[in-house]
Short mmCIF file of C-alpha atoms in Angstrom, two decimals:
data_model
loop_
_atom_site.label_atom_id
_atom_site.label_comp_id
_atom_site.label_asym_id
_atom_site.label_seq_id
_atom_site.Cartn_x
_atom_site.Cartn_y
_atom_site.Cartn_z
CA MET A 1 109.20 96.82 -17.98
CA ALA A 2 110.57 93.63 -19.52
CA GLY A 3 113.70 95.38 -20.57
CA LYS A 4 114.65 95.96 -16.95
CA ALA A 5 113.84 92.50 -16.15
CA VAL A 6 116.40 91.50 -18.82
CA GLU A 7 118.95 93.92 -17.62
CA LYS A 8 118.72 92.64 -13.91
CA ARG A 9 119.45 89.03 -15.37
CA ARG A 10 122.55 90.01 -17.49
CA PRO A 11 125.78 89.47 -15.56
CA GLU A 12 128.39 92.40 -15.48
CA VAL A 13 131.21 91.34 -17.59
CA ASP A 14 134.79 92.62 -16.44
CA PRO A 15 136.69 94.59 -19.34
CA ARG A 16 139.89 93.30 -17.77
CA ASP A 17 138.78 89.68 -18.18
CA GLU A 18 137.40 90.23 -21.81
CA PRO A 19 138.59 93.55 -23.47
CA SER A 20 135.91 93.42 -26.20
CA ALA A 21 133.36 94.18 -23.23
CA ALA A 22 134.97 97.77 -23.03
CA TRP A 23 133.63 99.00 -26.38
CA GLY A 24 130.41 97.64 -26.13
CA TRP A 25 130.44 94.30 -28.25
CA HIS A 26 130.63 90.81 -26.29
CA GLY A 27 129.37 87.90 -28.04
CA SER A 28 129.86 85.50 -31.01
CA PHE A 29 128.02 84.46 -34.31
CA PRO A 30 126.31 81.29 -33.65
CA LYS A 31 124.28 81.19 -36.78
CA ALA A 32 127.15 82.05 -39.09
CA THR A 33 129.14 79.55 -37.20
CA ARG A 34 126.64 76.80 -37.94
CA ILE A 35 126.00 77.78 -41.63
CA ALA A 36 130.07 77.79 -42.14
CA GLY A 37 129.96 74.26 -40.53
CA TRP A 38 127.20 72.71 -42.82
CA VAL A 39 129.04 74.45 -46.10
CA SER A 40 132.24 73.02 -45.00
CA ALA A 41 130.86 69.62 -44.52
CA ILE A 42 129.28 69.76 -48.06
CA ILE A 43 132.38 70.97 -49.65
CA LEU A 44 134.47 68.22 -48.05
CA LEU A 45 132.06 65.83 -49.53
CA VAL A 46 132.11 67.47 -52.82
CA MET A 47 135.86 67.11 -52.78
CA ILE A 48 135.34 63.31 -52.86
CA LYS A 49 135.20 63.55 -56.66
CA GLY A 50 138.50 64.14 -57.94
CA ASN A 51 141.59 62.41 -59.35
CA HIS A 52 142.27 60.32 -56.36
CA GLU A 53 144.61 57.17 -56.86
CA ASN A 54 143.48 55.32 -53.84
CA ASN A 55 140.73 55.84 -51.25
CA THR A 56 142.85 57.09 -48.68
CA GLU A 57 141.89 60.63 -49.14
CA ASN A 58 138.23 59.65 -49.50
CA VAL A 59 138.14 58.33 -46.02
CA TRP A 60 139.77 61.34 -44.55
CA LEU A 61 137.26 63.42 -46.25
CA VAL A 62 134.06 61.51 -45.36
CA GLY A 63 135.54 61.03 -41.65
CA LEU A 64 136.06 64.95 -41.31
CA ALA A 65 132.57 65.53 -42.77
CA LEU A 66 131.02 63.27 -40.50
CA PHE A 67 132.56 64.80 -37.45
CA LEU A 68 131.49 68.16 -38.28
CA VAL A 69 128.08 66.94 -39.04
CA LEU A 70 128.59 65.05 -35.27
CA LEU A 71 129.39 68.40 -33.97
CA LEU A 72 126.60 70.44 -35.45
CA VAL A 73 123.88 68.00 -34.49
CA LEU A 74 125.18 68.08 -30.98
CA ASP A 75 125.16 71.83 -31.17
CA ILE A 76 121.40 71.87 -32.38
CA ARG A 77 120.51 69.32 -29.58
CA LYS A 78 122.47 71.59 -27.07
CA GLN A 79 120.47 74.63 -28.46
CA ARG A 80 117.29 72.80 -28.14
CA THR A 81 117.62 71.88 -24.56
CA ALA A 82 119.30 75.05 -23.45
CA TRP A 83 116.27 76.45 -21.81
CA ARG A 84 115.98 73.63 -19.29
CA LYS A 85 119.19 74.65 -17.28
#
């Protein structure tokens, strides 16, 4: 019975707008994307240890890592409040 309710709420996707809907797959990989984001931020911070002659590279590495972390935190916040819409 719950399956029918879920089917009724799901909007129809036109295959002309999104070709992947024609063969049954339509979506993304949110969990894998979040994991890749955290791993990338950690790798950027690990790259600080190196043979840099000045701190310009370090500023960019830390800045990009902080930007990624900010985006990931905003995504977590958006995910937590998505049910309120």
